[in-house]
Coordinates of C-alpha atoms in Angstrom, one line a residue:
X1 CA 41.1 -49.0 59.2
X2 CA 38.7 -46.7 61.0
X3 CA 39.3 -43.0 60.7
X4 CA 39.6 -41.3 64.1
X5 CA 39.6 -37.6 65.0
X6 CA 42.6 -37.6 67.4
X7 CA 44.4 -34.7 68.9
X8 CA 48.2 -34.5 68.5
X9 CA 49.1 -36.3 71.7
X10 CA 46.7 -39.2 70.9
X11 CA 47.9 -39.5 67.3
X12 CA 51.5 -39.7 68.4
X13 CA 50.8 -42.7 70.6
X14 CA 48.7 -44.5 68.0
X15 CA 51.5 -44.0 65.4
X16 CA 54.4 -44.6 67.7
X17 CA 57.1 -47.2 66.7
X18 CA 57.9 -50.2 68.9
X19 CA 59.6 -48.0 71.6
X20 CA 58.1 -49.0 75.0
X21 CA 55.6 -46.3 76.1
X22 CA 54.2 -45.3 79.4
X23 CA 51.1 -43.1 78.8
X24 CA 50.0 -41.0 81.8
X25 CA 46.4 -40.1 81.1
X26 CA 44.1 -37.7 82.8
X27 CA 40.4 -38.4 83.5
X28 CA 38.4 -39.1 80.4
X29 CA 41.5 -38.6 78.2
X30 CA 40.3 -41.2 75.6
X31 CA 42.6 -44.1 76.6
X32 CA 40.2 -46.7 75.1
X33 CA 40.0 -44.8 71.8
X34 CA 43.8 -44.6 71.6
X35 CA 44.1 -48.3 72.5
X36 CA 41.6 -49.3 69.9
X37 CA 43.2 -47.1 67.2
X38 CA 46.7 -48.5 68.0
X39 CA 45.4 -52.1 67.8
X40 CA 43.8 -51.5 64.4
X41 CA 46.9 -49.8 63.2
X42 CA 49.3 -52.6 64.1
X43 CA 46.9 -55.3 62.7
X44 CA 46.7 -53.4 59.4
X45 CA 50.5 -53.3 59.0
X46 CA 51.1 -57.0 58.8
X47 CA 48.9 -60.2 58.8
X48 CA 51.5 -61.6 61.2
X49 CA 51.1 -59.0 64.0
X50 CA 49.3 -60.2 67.1
X51 CA 48.2 -58.1 70.0
X52 CA 47.7 -59.0 73.7
X53 CA 45.5 -56.4 75.4
X54 CA 45.3 -56.7 79.2
X55 CA 42.6 -54.8 81.0
X56 CA 42.0 -54.5 84.7
X57 CA 38.3 -55.5 84.8
X58 CA 36.0 -57.6 82.7
X59 CA 33.9 -54.5 82.0
X60 CA 36.8 -52.8 80.4
X61 CA 37.6 -55.9 78.4
X62 CA 34.0 -56.1 77.2
X63 CA 34.1 -52.4 76.3
X64 CA 37.2 -52.8 74.2
X65 CA 35.8 -55.9 72.4
X66 CA 32.7 -54.0 71.5
X67 CA 34.9 -51.1 70.1
X68 CA 36.6 -53.7 67.8
X69 CA 33.5 -55.2 66.4
X70 CA 34.2 -53.6 63.0
X71 CA 37.4 -55.7 62.5
X72 CA 37.2 -58.8 60.3
X73 CA 37.0 -62.2 61.9
X74 CA 40.6 -62.9 60.9
X75 CA 41.8 -59.7 62.5
X76 CA 39.8 -60.4 65.7
X77 CA 41.5 -63.7 66.0
X78 CA 44.9 -61.9 66.2
X79 CA 43.8 -60.0 69.3
X80 CA 43.5 -61.5 72.7
X81 CA 41.6 -59.3 75.2
X82 CA 41.2 -60.1 78.8
X83 CA 42.2 -59.4 82.4
X84 CA 45.4 -60.4 84.1
X85 CA 43.4 -63.3 85.7
X86 CA 42.1 -64.6 82.3
X87 CA 45.6 -64.2 80.7
X88 CA 47.1 -66.2 83.6
X89 CA 44.5 -68.8 83.3
X90 CA 45.3 -69.3 79.6
X91 CA 49.0 -69.7 80.4
X92 CA 48.2 -72.4 82.9
X93 CA 45.7 -74.1 80.6
X94 CA 48.5 -74.5 78.0
X95 CA 51.5 -75.0 80.1
X96 CA 50.3 -75.9 83.6
X97 CA 51.4 -79.5 83.4
X98 CA 54.9 -78.2 84.2
X99 CA 53.5 -77.6 87.7
X100 CA 51.5 -80.9 87.6
X101 CA 48.3 -78.9 87.1
X102 CA 45.8 -80.6 84.7
X103 CA 44.5 -78.5 81.8
X104 CA 40.8 -78.9 82.9
X105 CA 41.2 -77.1 86.2
X106 CA 38.4 -75.0 87.6
X107 CA 38.3 -71.5 89.0
X108 CA 37.0 -71.3 92.5
X109 CA 35.3 -67.9 92.8
X110 CA 33.0 -68.9 95.7
X111 CA 34.0 -68.4 99.3
X112 CA 32.8 -71.9 100.2
X113 CA 35.2 -73.5 97.7
X114 CA 38.2 -71.6 99.1
X115 CA 37.1 -72.4 102.7
X116 CA 37.0 -76.1 101.9
X117 CA 40.6 -76.1 100.4
X118 CA 41.8 -74.0 103.3
X119 CA 40.4 -76.6 105.8
X120 CA 42.2 -79.4 103.9
X121 CA 45.4 -77.4 103.8
X122 CA 45.3 -76.8 107.6
X123 CA 44.9 -80.5 108.1
X124 CA 47.6 -81.4 105.7
X125 CA 49.9 -79.0 107.5
X126 CA 49.3 -80.9 110.7
X127 CA 47.8 -77.8 112.4
X128 CA 44.8 -77.5 114.6
X129 CA 43.8 -73.9 114.8
X130 CA 41.7 -72.0 117.3
X131 CA 38.3 -71.4 115.9
X132 CA 38.9 -67.7 116.4
X133 CA 42.0 -67.8 114.1
X134 CA 41.3 -67.5 110.4
X135 CA 44.4 -67.3 108.2
X136 CA 42.5 -67.6 104.9
X137 CA 42.3 -63.8 104.1
X138 CA 46.0 -63.6 104.9
X139 CA 46.8 -66.5 102.6
X140 CA 45.1 -64.6 99.8
X141 CA 47.2 -61.5 100.4
X142 CA 50.4 -63.5 100.6
X143 CA 49.6 -65.1 97.2
X144 CA 49.1 -61.7 95.7
X145 CA 52.4 -60.6 97.1
X146 CA 54.1 -63.6 95.7
X147 CA 55.2 -65.0 99.1
X148 CA 56.7 -68.5 99.3
X149 CA 57.1 -70.8 102.3
X150 CA 60.5 -69.5 102.9
X151 CA 59.6 -65.8 102.6
X152 CA 56.4 -65.6 104.5
X153 CA 58.0 -63.9 107.5
X154 CA 59.0 -60.9 105.2
X155 CA 55.3 -60.1 104.6
X156 CA 53.6 -60.5 108.0
X157 CA 53.7 -58.9 111.4
X158 CA 56.0 -60.5 114.0
X159 CA 53.0 -61.2 116.2
X160 CA 51.7 -63.8 113.7
X161 CA 53.0 -67.4 113.8
X162 CA 55.1 -67.3 110.6
X163 CA 55.9 -71.0 110.7
X164 CA 52.3 -72.0 110.9
X165 CA 51.2 -69.6 108.1
X166 CA 54.1 -70.8 105.9
X167 CA 53.0 -74.4 106.2
X168 CA 49.4 -73.6 105.5
X169 CA 50.3 -71.5 102.5
X170 CA 52.4 -74.3 101.0
X171 CA 49.6 -76.8 101.6
X172 CA 47.0 -74.4 100.2
X173 CA 48.9 -74.2 96.9
X174 CA 49.5 -77.9 96.7
X175 CA 45.9 -78.9 97.6
X176 CA 44.5 -76.4 95.1
X177 CA 46.7 -77.8 92.3
X178 CA 46.0 -81.4 93.2
X179 CA 42.2 -80.7 93.2
X180 CA 42.4 -78.5 90.1
X181 CA 40.6 -75.7 91.9
X182 CA 42.3 -72.3 91.7
X183 CA 41.1 -69.1 93.2
X184 CA 41.8 -65.7 91.5
X185 CA 45.0 -65.0 93.4
X186 CA 46.4 -68.4 92.6
X187 CA 46.0 -67.9 88.9
X188 CA 48.5 -65.2 88.8
X189 CA 50.7 -66.7 91.5
X190 CA 51.0 -70.0 89.6
X191 CA 51.5 -68.3 86.3
X192 CA 54.5 -66.4 87.8
X193 CA 55.8 -69.6 89.3
X194 CA 55.5 -71.3 85.9
X195 CA 57.3 -68.5 84.0
X196 CA 60.1 -68.4 86.6
X197 CA 60.7 -72.2 86.4
X198 CA 60.2 -72.5 82.6
X199 CA 61.5 -69.2 81.0
X200 CA 61.0 -70.7 77.5
X201 CA 57.2 -70.3 78.0
X202 CA 57.7 -66.5 78.5
X203 CA 59.8 -66.4 75.3
X204 CA 57.1 -68.3 73.4
X205 CA 54.4 -65.8 74.6
X206 CA 56.6 -62.9 73.5
X207 CA 57.1 -64.5 70.1
X208 CA 53.3 -64.9 69.7
X209 CA 52.4 -61.3 70.8
X210 CA 54.6 -58.7 69.2
X211 CA 52.5 -56.0 70.8
X212 CA 51.3 -56.0 74.4
X213 CA 49.0 -53.3 75.8
X214 CA 48.0 -52.9 79.4
X215 CA 45.2 -50.6 80.4
X216 CA 44.8 -49.1 83.9
X217 CA 48.4 -50.1 84.6
X218 CA 48.5 -48.1 87.8
X219 CA 46.2 -50.6 89.4
X220 CA 48.5 -53.6 89.0
X221 CA 49.6 -55.3 92.2
X222 CA 53.0 -56.9 92.8
X223 CA 52.1 -60.3 91.3
X224 CA 50.5 -58.8 88.2
X225 CA 53.6 -56.6 87.6
X226 CA 55.9 -59.6 88.0
X227 CA 53.8 -61.5 85.4
X228 CA 54.3 -58.6 82.9
X229 CA 58.0 -58.3 83.9
X230 CA 58.6 -62.0 83.2
X231 CA 57.3 -61.6 79.7
X232 CA 58.6 -58.2 78.7
X233 CA 61.6 -57.3 80.8
X234 CA 64.2 -58.7 78.2
X235 CA 62.1 -57.6 75.2
X236 CA 59.8 -54.7 75.9
X237 CA 59.5 -53.4 72.3
X238 CA 55.9 -52.8 71.4
X239 CA 54.8 -52.5 75.0
X240 CA 52.2 -49.8 75.8
X241 CA 51.2 -49.0 79.4
X242 CA 48.2 -46.8 79.9
X243 CA 47.9 -45.3 83.4
X244 CA 46.2 -42.6 85.4
X245 CA 48.6 -41.7 88.3
X246 CA 45.8 -39.9 90.2
X247 CA 43.6 -43.0 90.3
X248 CA 45.8 -45.3 92.4
X249 CA 43.1 -46.2 94.9
X250 CA 43.8 -49.9 95.3
X251 CA 46.8 -49.8 97.6
X252 CA 45.0 -52.2 99.9
X253 CA 45.2 -54.7 97.0
X254 CA 48.8 -54.2 96.2
X255 CA 48.7 -51.2 93.8
X256 CA 51.5 -48.7 94.3
X257 CA 52.1 -45.0 93.6
X258 CA 55.6 -46.0 92.7
X259 CA 54.5 -48.4 89.9
X260 CA 54.9 -45.9 87.1
X261 CA 58.5 -45.0 88.1
X262 CA 59.2 -48.7 88.4
X263 CA 58.0 -49.4 84.9
X264 CA 60.3 -46.8 83.4
X265 CA 63.2 -48.5 84.9
X266 CA 62.2 -52.2 84.3
X267 CA 61.0 -51.7 80.7
X268 CA 63.0 -48.6 79.8
X269 CA 59.7 -47.0 78.8
X270 CA 59.4 -43.5 77.5
X271 CA 56.7 -41.3 79.2
X272 CA 54.1 -39.3 77.4
X273 CA 51.0 -37.5 78.7
X274 CA 47.3 -37.3 77.7
X275 CA 46.1 -34.3 79.7
X276 CA 42.9 -33.4 77.7
X277 CA 39.6 -34.7 79.1
X278 CA 36.8 -35.6 76.7
X279 CA 34.5 -36.4 79.6
X280 CA 34.6 -33.6 82.2
X281 CA 33.6 -30.0 81.6
X282 CA 36.0 -27.2 82.6
X283 CA 34.5 -26.6 86.0
X284 CA 35.2 -30.1 87.2
X285 CA 38.6 -30.3 85.5
X286 CA 39.7 -27.1 87.3
X287 CA 38.4 -28.3 90.7
X288 CA 40.0 -31.8 90.2
X289 CA 43.3 -30.1 89.2
X290 CA 43.3 -27.9 92.3
X291 CA 42.5 -30.9 94.5
X292 CA 45.1 -33.4 93.2
X293 CA 47.9 -30.8 93.2
X294 CA 48.0 -31.2 97.0
X295 CA 49.4 -34.7 96.5
X296 CA 53.2 -34.4 96.5
X297 CA 54.0 -37.9 95.3
X298 CA 52.8 -37.6 91.7
X299 CA 55.0 -39.1 89.0
X300 CA 54.4 -36.2 86.6
X301 CA 52.5 -32.9 87.0
X302 CA 50.4 -32.4 83.8
X303 CA 48.2 -29.4 83.2
X304 CA 44.7 -30.8 82.7
X305 CA 42.3 -29.2 80.3
X306 CA 38.8 -29.9 79.0
X307 CA 37.7 -30.4 75.4
X308 CA 34.0 -30.2 76.5
X309 CA 32.0 -27.2 75.4
X310 CA 29.4 -27.3 78.1
X311 CA 30.3 -25.4 81.3
X312 CA 29.1 -28.0 83.8
X313 CA 28.3 -27.1 87.5
X314 CA 29.5 -28.0 91.0
X315 CA 27.2 -27.5 94.0
X316 CA 28.2 -28.0 97.6
X317 CA 25.5 -28.4 100.3
X318 CA 25.7 -29.0 104.0
X319 CA 23.0 -30.6 106.2
X320 CA 22.3 -30.9 109.9
X321 CA 22.6 -34.7 109.9
X322 CA 23.2 -37.7 107.7
X323 CA 19.4 -38.3 107.7
X324 CA 18.7 -34.8 106.3
X325 CA 21.4 -35.3 103.8
X326 CA 20.0 -38.5 102.5
X327 CA 16.5 -37.2 102.4
X328 CA 17.5 -34.2 100.3
X329 CA 19.4 -36.4 97.8
X330 CA 16.3 -38.7 97.6
X331 CA 14.1 -35.6 96.9
X332 CA 16.4 -34.7 94.0
X333 CA 16.3 -38.2 92.6
X334 CA 12.5 -38.0 92.7
X335 CA 12.5 -35.1 90.2
X336 CA 14.4 -37.1 87.5
X337 CA 12.7 -38.5 84.5
X338 CA 12.9 -42.3 83.7
X339 CA 15.4 -41.4 80.9
X340 CA 17.7 -39.7 83.4
X341 CA 18.1 -42.7 85.8
X342 CA 20.8 -44.4 83.8
X343 CA 22.9 -41.3 83.7
X344 CA 22.7 -40.6 87.4
X345 CA 24.9 -42.0 90.3
X346 CA 25.2 -41.4 94.0
X347 CA 28.7 -42.1 95.3
X348 CA 29.9 -42.6 98.8
X349 CA 33.2 -43.6 100.4
X350 CA 31.7 -46.7 102.0
X351 CA 28.8 -49.1 101.5
X352 CA 27.1 -48.3 104.9
X353 CA 25.9 -44.9 103.6
X354 CA 24.6 -46.4 100.4
X355 CA 22.6 -49.1 102.3
X356 CA 20.9 -46.4 104.3
X357 CA 20.2 -44.3 101.2
X358 CA 18.7 -47.3 99.4
X359 CA 16.2 -47.8 102.2
X360 CA 15.1 -44.2 101.8
X361 CA 14.9 -44.6 98.0
X362 CA 12.8 -47.8 98.3
X363 CA 10.4 -46.1 100.7
X364 CA 9.8 -43.4 98.1
X365 CA 9.6 -45.8 95.1
X366 CA 12.7 -44.4 93.5
X367 CA 14.2 -47.0 91.2
X368 CA 17.7 -47.3 92.7
X369 CA 20.2 -50.2 93.0
X370 CA 23.6 -51.0 94.6
X371 CA 25.3 -53.1 91.8
X372 CA 27.3 -56.0 93.2
X373 CA 29.4 -58.6 91.4
X374 CA 27.8 -61.9 90.8
X375 CA 30.0 -64.8 89.7
X376 CA 27.3 -67.6 89.8
X377 CA 24.0 -67.8 88.0
X378 CA 21.0 -67.8 90.4
X379 CA 18.0 -68.6 88.2
X380 CA 17.4 -72.4 88.2
X381 CA 17.3 -72.8 84.4
X382 CA 20.8 -71.3 84.1
X383 CA 22.1 -73.2 87.1
X384 CA 20.9 -76.4 85.4
X385 CA 22.7 -75.6 82.1
X386 CA 25.9 -74.5 83.8
X387 CA 25.9 -77.6 86.0
X388 CA 25.5 -79.9 82.9
X389 CA 28.6 -78.4 81.3
X390 CA 30.6 -78.6 84.6
X391 CA 29.7 -82.2 85.1
X392 CA 30.7 -83.0 81.5
X393 CA 34.1 -81.6 82.2
X394 CA 34.6 -83.4 85.5
X395 CA 32.6 -84.8 88.4
X396 CA 32.2 -82.7 91.5
X397 CA 29.5 -83.5 94.0
X398 CA 28.4 -79.9 94.5
X399 CA 27.7 -79.6 90.8
X400 CA 25.5 -82.7 90.8
X401 CA 23.6 -81.4 93.8
X402 CA 23.0 -78.1 92.0
X403 CA 21.9 -80.1 88.9
X404 CA 19.4 -82.2 90.8
X405 CA 18.1 -79.2 92.8
X406 CA 17.6 -77.0 89.8
X407 CA 15.9 -79.8 87.8
X408 CA 13.4 -80.3 90.6
X409 CA 12.7 -76.5 90.6
X410 CA 12.3 -76.3 86.8
X411 CA 10.4 -79.6 86.2
X412 CA 9.2 -81.0 89.6
X413 CA 11.2 -84.2 88.9
X414 CA 13.2 -85.2 92.0
X415 CA 16.4 -87.2 91.5
X416 CA 18.6 -88.3 94.3
X417 CA 22.3 -87.4 93.9
X418 CA 23.6 -90.2 96.2
X419 CA 21.7 -92.8 94.2
X420 CA 23.1 -91.5 90.9
X421 CA 26.7 -91.6 92.3
X422 CA 26.2 -95.1 93.6
X423 CA 24.9 -96.3 90.2
X424 CA 27.8 -94.6 88.4
X425 CA 30.3 -96.4 90.7
X426 CA 28.6 -99.8 90.1
X427 CA 28.3 -99.5 86.3
X428 CA 31.4 -97.4 85.5
X429 CA 29.1 -95.0 83.6
X430 CA 29.6 -91.2 83.9
X431 CA 27.4 -89.5 86.5
X432 CA 26.0 -87.1 83.9
X433 CA 25.0 -89.9 81.6
X434 CA 23.0 -91.6 84.4
X435 CA 21.4 -88.3 85.3
X436 CA 20.4 -87.8 81.6
X437 CA 18.7 -91.2 81.3
X438 CA 16.9 -90.9 84.7
X439 CA 15.6 -87.4 83.9
X440 CA 14.7 -88.4 80.3
X441 CA 12.4 -91.2 81.5
X442 CA 10.7 -88.8 83.9
X443 CA 10.2 -85.9 81.6
X444 CA 7.8 -86.3 78.6
X445 CA 9.1 -83.7 76.2
X446 CA 10.6 -84.2 72.7
X447 CA 12.6 -81.0 73.2
X448 CA 14.1 -82.3 76.4
X449 CA 14.8 -85.6 74.6
X450 CA 16.8 -83.6 72.0
X451 CA 18.8 -82.0 74.8
X452 CA 19.5 -85.4 76.2
X453 CA 20.6 -86.8 72.8
X454 CA 23.0 -83.9 72.4
X455 CA 24.5 -84.4 75.8
X456 CA 25.2 -88.1 75.3
X457 CA 26.2 -88.1 71.6
X458 CA 28.2 -84.8 71.4
X459 CA 28.9 -83.3 74.9
X460 CA 30.0 -86.5 76.7
X461 CA 31.5 -88.1 73.6
X462 CA 33.5 -85.2 72.1
X463 CA 33.1 -82.3 74.5
X464 CA 31.2 -80.5 71.7
X465 CA 29.0 -78.0 73.5
X466 CA 28.4 -75.0 71.1
X467 CA 25.0 -76.4 69.9
X468 CA 23.7 -77.3 73.3
X469 CA 22.3 -74.0 74.5
X470 CA 20.1 -73.5 71.4
X471 CA 18.4 -76.8 72.1
X472 CA 18.3 -76.2 75.8
X473 CA 16.7 -72.8 75.6
X474 CA 14.1 -74.1 73.1
X475 CA 13.1 -76.7 75.8
X476 CA 13.1 -74.0 78.6
X477 CA 10.8 -71.9 76.5
X478 CA 8.4 -74.8 76.3
X479 CA 8.7 -75.3 80.1
X480 CA 8.2 -71.6 80.7
X481 CA 5.0 -71.5 78.8
X482 CA 3.7 -74.4 80.9
X483 CA 4.8 -73.2 84.3
X484 CA 5.5 -69.4 84.2
X485 CA 5.5 -69.1 88.0
X486 CA 8.7 -71.1 88.2
X487 CA 10.5 -68.5 86.1
X488 CA 11.2 -65.4 88.2
X489 CA 12.7 -62.2 86.7
X490 CA 16.2 -63.7 87.3
X491 CA 15.9 -66.0 84.3
X492 CA 14.8 -63.2 81.9
X493 CA 17.7 -61.1 83.1
X494 CA 20.3 -63.9 83.1
X495 CA 19.5 -65.6 79.8
X496 CA 20.8 -62.7 77.7
X497 CA 23.9 -62.6 79.8
X498 CA 24.6 -66.3 79.0
X499 CA 23.9 -65.7 75.3
X500 CA 26.2 -62.7 75.2
X501 CA 29.0 -64.4 77.0
X502 CA 28.8 -67.5 74.8
X503 CA 28.7 -65.4 71.6
X504 CA 31.7 -63.3 72.8
X505 CA 34.0 -66.1 73.8
X506 CA 33.1 -68.1 70.6
X507 CA 33.2 -65.3 68.1
X508 CA 36.3 -63.3 69.2
X509 CA 38.7 -66.2 69.6
X510 CA 38.0 -69.4 67.7
X511 CA 35.4 -72.2 67.2
X512 CA 38.0 -74.5 68.7
X513 CA 37.6 -73.1 72.3
X514 CA 37.6 -76.1 74.5
X515 CA 34.9 -76.8 77.1
X516 CA 37.3 -76.4 80.0
X517 CA 38.5 -73.1 78.6
X518 CA 35.0 -71.8 78.0
X519 CA 34.0 -72.7 81.6
X520 CA 37.0 -70.9 83.0
X521 CA 36.1 -67.8 80.9
X522 CA 32.6 -68.1 82.2
X523 CA 33.8 -68.3 85.8
X524 CA 35.8 -65.1 85.4
X525 CA 32.8 -63.1 84.2
X526 CA 30.3 -61.4 86.4
X527 CA 26.7 -62.7 85.8
X528 CA 25.1 -59.6 87.4
X529 CA 22.4 -58.1 85.1
X530 CA 23.0 -54.6 83.9
X531 CA 21.5 -51.9 86.2
X532 CA 19.4 -50.2 83.5
X533 CA 16.5 -48.0 84.3
X534 CA 17.8 -47.4 87.9
X535 CA 19.9 -44.8 89.7
X536 CA 23.1 -46.5 90.7
X537 CA 24.4 -46.1 94.3
X538 CA 28.1 -46.9 94.2
X539 CA 31.2 -46.8 96.4
X540 CA 33.9 -44.7 94.9
X541 CA 35.9 -47.9 94.2
X542 CA 32.9 -49.4 92.4
X543 CA 32.4 -46.3 90.3
X544 CA 35.9 -46.3 88.9
X545 CA 35.9 -46.5 85.1
X546 CA 32.3 -45.3 84.9
X547 CA 30.8 -41.9 84.0
X548 CA 27.5 -40.2 84.4
X549 CA 25.8 -36.9 83.5
X550 CA 25.0 -36.1 87.1
X551 CA 26.8 -37.3 90.2
X552 CA 26.0 -36.8 93.9
X553 CA 28.9 -37.4 96.3
X554 CA 27.6 -37.7 99.8
X555 CA 29.4 -37.8 103.2
X556 CA 32.1 -35.3 102.3
X557 CA 33.0 -34.4 105.8
X558 CA 36.2 -34.7 107.8
X559 CA 36.3 -38.2 109.4
X560 CA 34.1 -39.6 106.7
X561 CA 35.9 -38.6 103.5
X562 CA 38.8 -38.5 104.3
X563 CA 38.3 -41.2 106.8
X564 CA 39.0 -40.8 110.5
X565 CA 41.8 -43.5 110.3
X566 CA 43.5 -41.5 107.5
X567 CA 43.2 -38.2 109.3
X568 CA 44.9 -39.7 112.4
X569 CA 48.0 -40.6 110.3
X570 CA 48.6 -36.9 109.5
X571 CA 48.0 -34.4 106.7
X572 CA 50.9 -35.5 104.6
X573 CA 50.4 -39.2 105.1
X574 CA 50.1 -41.7 102.3
X575 CA 46.6 -42.6 103.7
X576 CA 45.4 -39.0 103.2
X577 CA 46.9 -38.9 99.8
X578 CA 45.1 -42.1 98.8
X579 CA 41.8 -40.6 100.2
X580 CA 42.5 -37.5 98.0
X581 CA 42.9 -39.7 94.9
X582 CA 39.6 -41.5 95.8
X583 CA 37.9 -38.1 96.0
X584 CA 39.5 -37.2 92.6
X585 CA 38.1 -40.4 91.1
X586 CA 34.6 -39.6 92.5
X587 CA 34.3 -36.1 91.1
X588 CA 35.8 -37.0 87.7
X589 CA 33.0 -39.6 87.1
X590 CA 30.9 -36.6 86.2
X591 CA 30.1 -35.4 82.7
X592 CA 28.0 -32.4 83.6
X593 CA 26.5 -31.6 87.1
X594 CA 28.3 -32.5 90.3
X595 CA 26.7 -32.1 93.7
X596 CA 28.9 -32.6 96.9
X597 CA 27.0 -33.0 100.2
X598 CA 28.1 -33.4 103.8
X599 CA 26.4 -33.6 107.2
X600 CA 27.6 -31.2 110.0
X601 CA 26.6 -33.9 112.5
X602 CA 27.2 -37.6 112.0
X603 CA 26.0 -40.2 114.5
X604 CA 25.9 -37.4 117.1
X605 CA 29.4 -36.0 116.5
X606 CA 30.0 -32.6 115.0
X607 CA 31.6 -32.6 111.6
X608 CA 33.3 -30.0 109.4
X609 CA 33.4 -29.9 105.6
X610 CA 36.0 -32.2 104.1
X611 CA 39.4 -30.6 103.5
X612 CA 39.0 -31.7 99.9
X613 CA 36.2 -29.2 99.3
X614 CA 38.5 -26.3 100.2
X615 CA 41.3 -27.9 98.2
X616 CA 39.0 -27.8 95.1
X617 CA 38.8 -24.0 95.7
X618 CA 35.1 -24.2 96.5
X619 CA 33.1 -22.6 99.3
X620 CA 31.9 -25.0 102.0
X621 CA 28.2 -24.7 101.1

């Protein structure tokens, strides 16, 4: 077991017995370190102990996995790490037949997929909607709230046609299940439905995982909380909930400031506090403490402190306009060395300000980027490989179209998808097998022939896929040498992502991971390349969970941050309190030097410094 230097509060959590615990942590309080040490401790105590660790994001899951790399392979197989969505998907993969859901279902993370199901659901509900009426976003929110056909009216405004929405919701669920295409919200929704209708499944999960840990618990929405409640309400021993009460900034997605109090009642959890920051220097901790103390609805009121020796700094600057503000920030970024880019971030409340700043940075050749999630591969070689695996699992026309299009880009060989489908129907031969034979005859390459042999003899015959990528990338390397112009930077960035994801999901669980399970895990992961060597321009929500040596927070004026809509609701409103928590999140991303800027004129309107600057006990600049 790894030796850790833990303070008394951290050590008490790591060594705690099976009493349910709610840990309220401050910014940079070492939650991941505590979680890692606790997992290692319980695994070392018995070869029969198993741990379920639920994180809120894939980034957090990957971070925890990397921290546990020192464990033996046997120990790693006793730990399941993933998001609520991936955990729900695993429940449905094993037990979804109770809901008439086949185990090889797909995850629809593209808007076009959801739109197609929505259109079918509207038709099945016997409704013809005005083209200006779109209930799809509402359907997603209802699923996250756990609404059913009979309870829809409890969740929507009286001006909306509840009967129509209820019919469409029911058909959306039924159509998704029948097609085996589930979006993210449906994963948790159906897992809750399954556990409610078959409580024995919840008991089986609890017997399997003696210890359950949930990171960023404060971000859970209603559906995610109900999933945890279904598993742990009657047996909460060994439950560990890690939360930061001052980072509840996803209320629009169902997170609640009352979630922590709810947990103490439902799970009878004892509360403990981690108030010491190992990230933020004293100057930032003091400012953050002054700021957040203005929120009256905090669950506990810890006294934050810093364990960092360096002093850190906070600078507040005002500018005559948003253009002047952005120009000054860009001038500061120009002074950075290449080594400092990765440790620098510019934060804003909304994307609009970042888009404008990015244009300024591009004009000055400043390496900057606005990272965005990417759930599909974009380089043709990776699209080709991904489509092969998808078609081996089940036929879908869009995957065959993607396969033919990417083959044409990579090799110049053109195959017609409609012709392949017609031949498959006439001969009762799988579509992928016909594709393989047609492409093999057109491509003169021994390496590609090896790929084709693997597909027909192992992938199609036994769903054996672990050896395919090695053969495939050997062929792609050959192709790349012959036609380098076909391979843009996307491939060089995305191939390591594929290799890492494949290694992660094979190595940390079992060699027996099925093809359908692997594809689902792949669909849940972002394929965006890491933003290395560039300054990151992030919304506050996008920066949550990250940390940087230097942070610039722009747009800190009344009506911008806090927003005009929040200000209209009143000084003590929940909206202003959430804006304050967002500001708290922004400034506590900083490990050293924080700069807060604001324009005194925005789009022609006079602006004052944000109230949050004064609440941090700082001069307005």
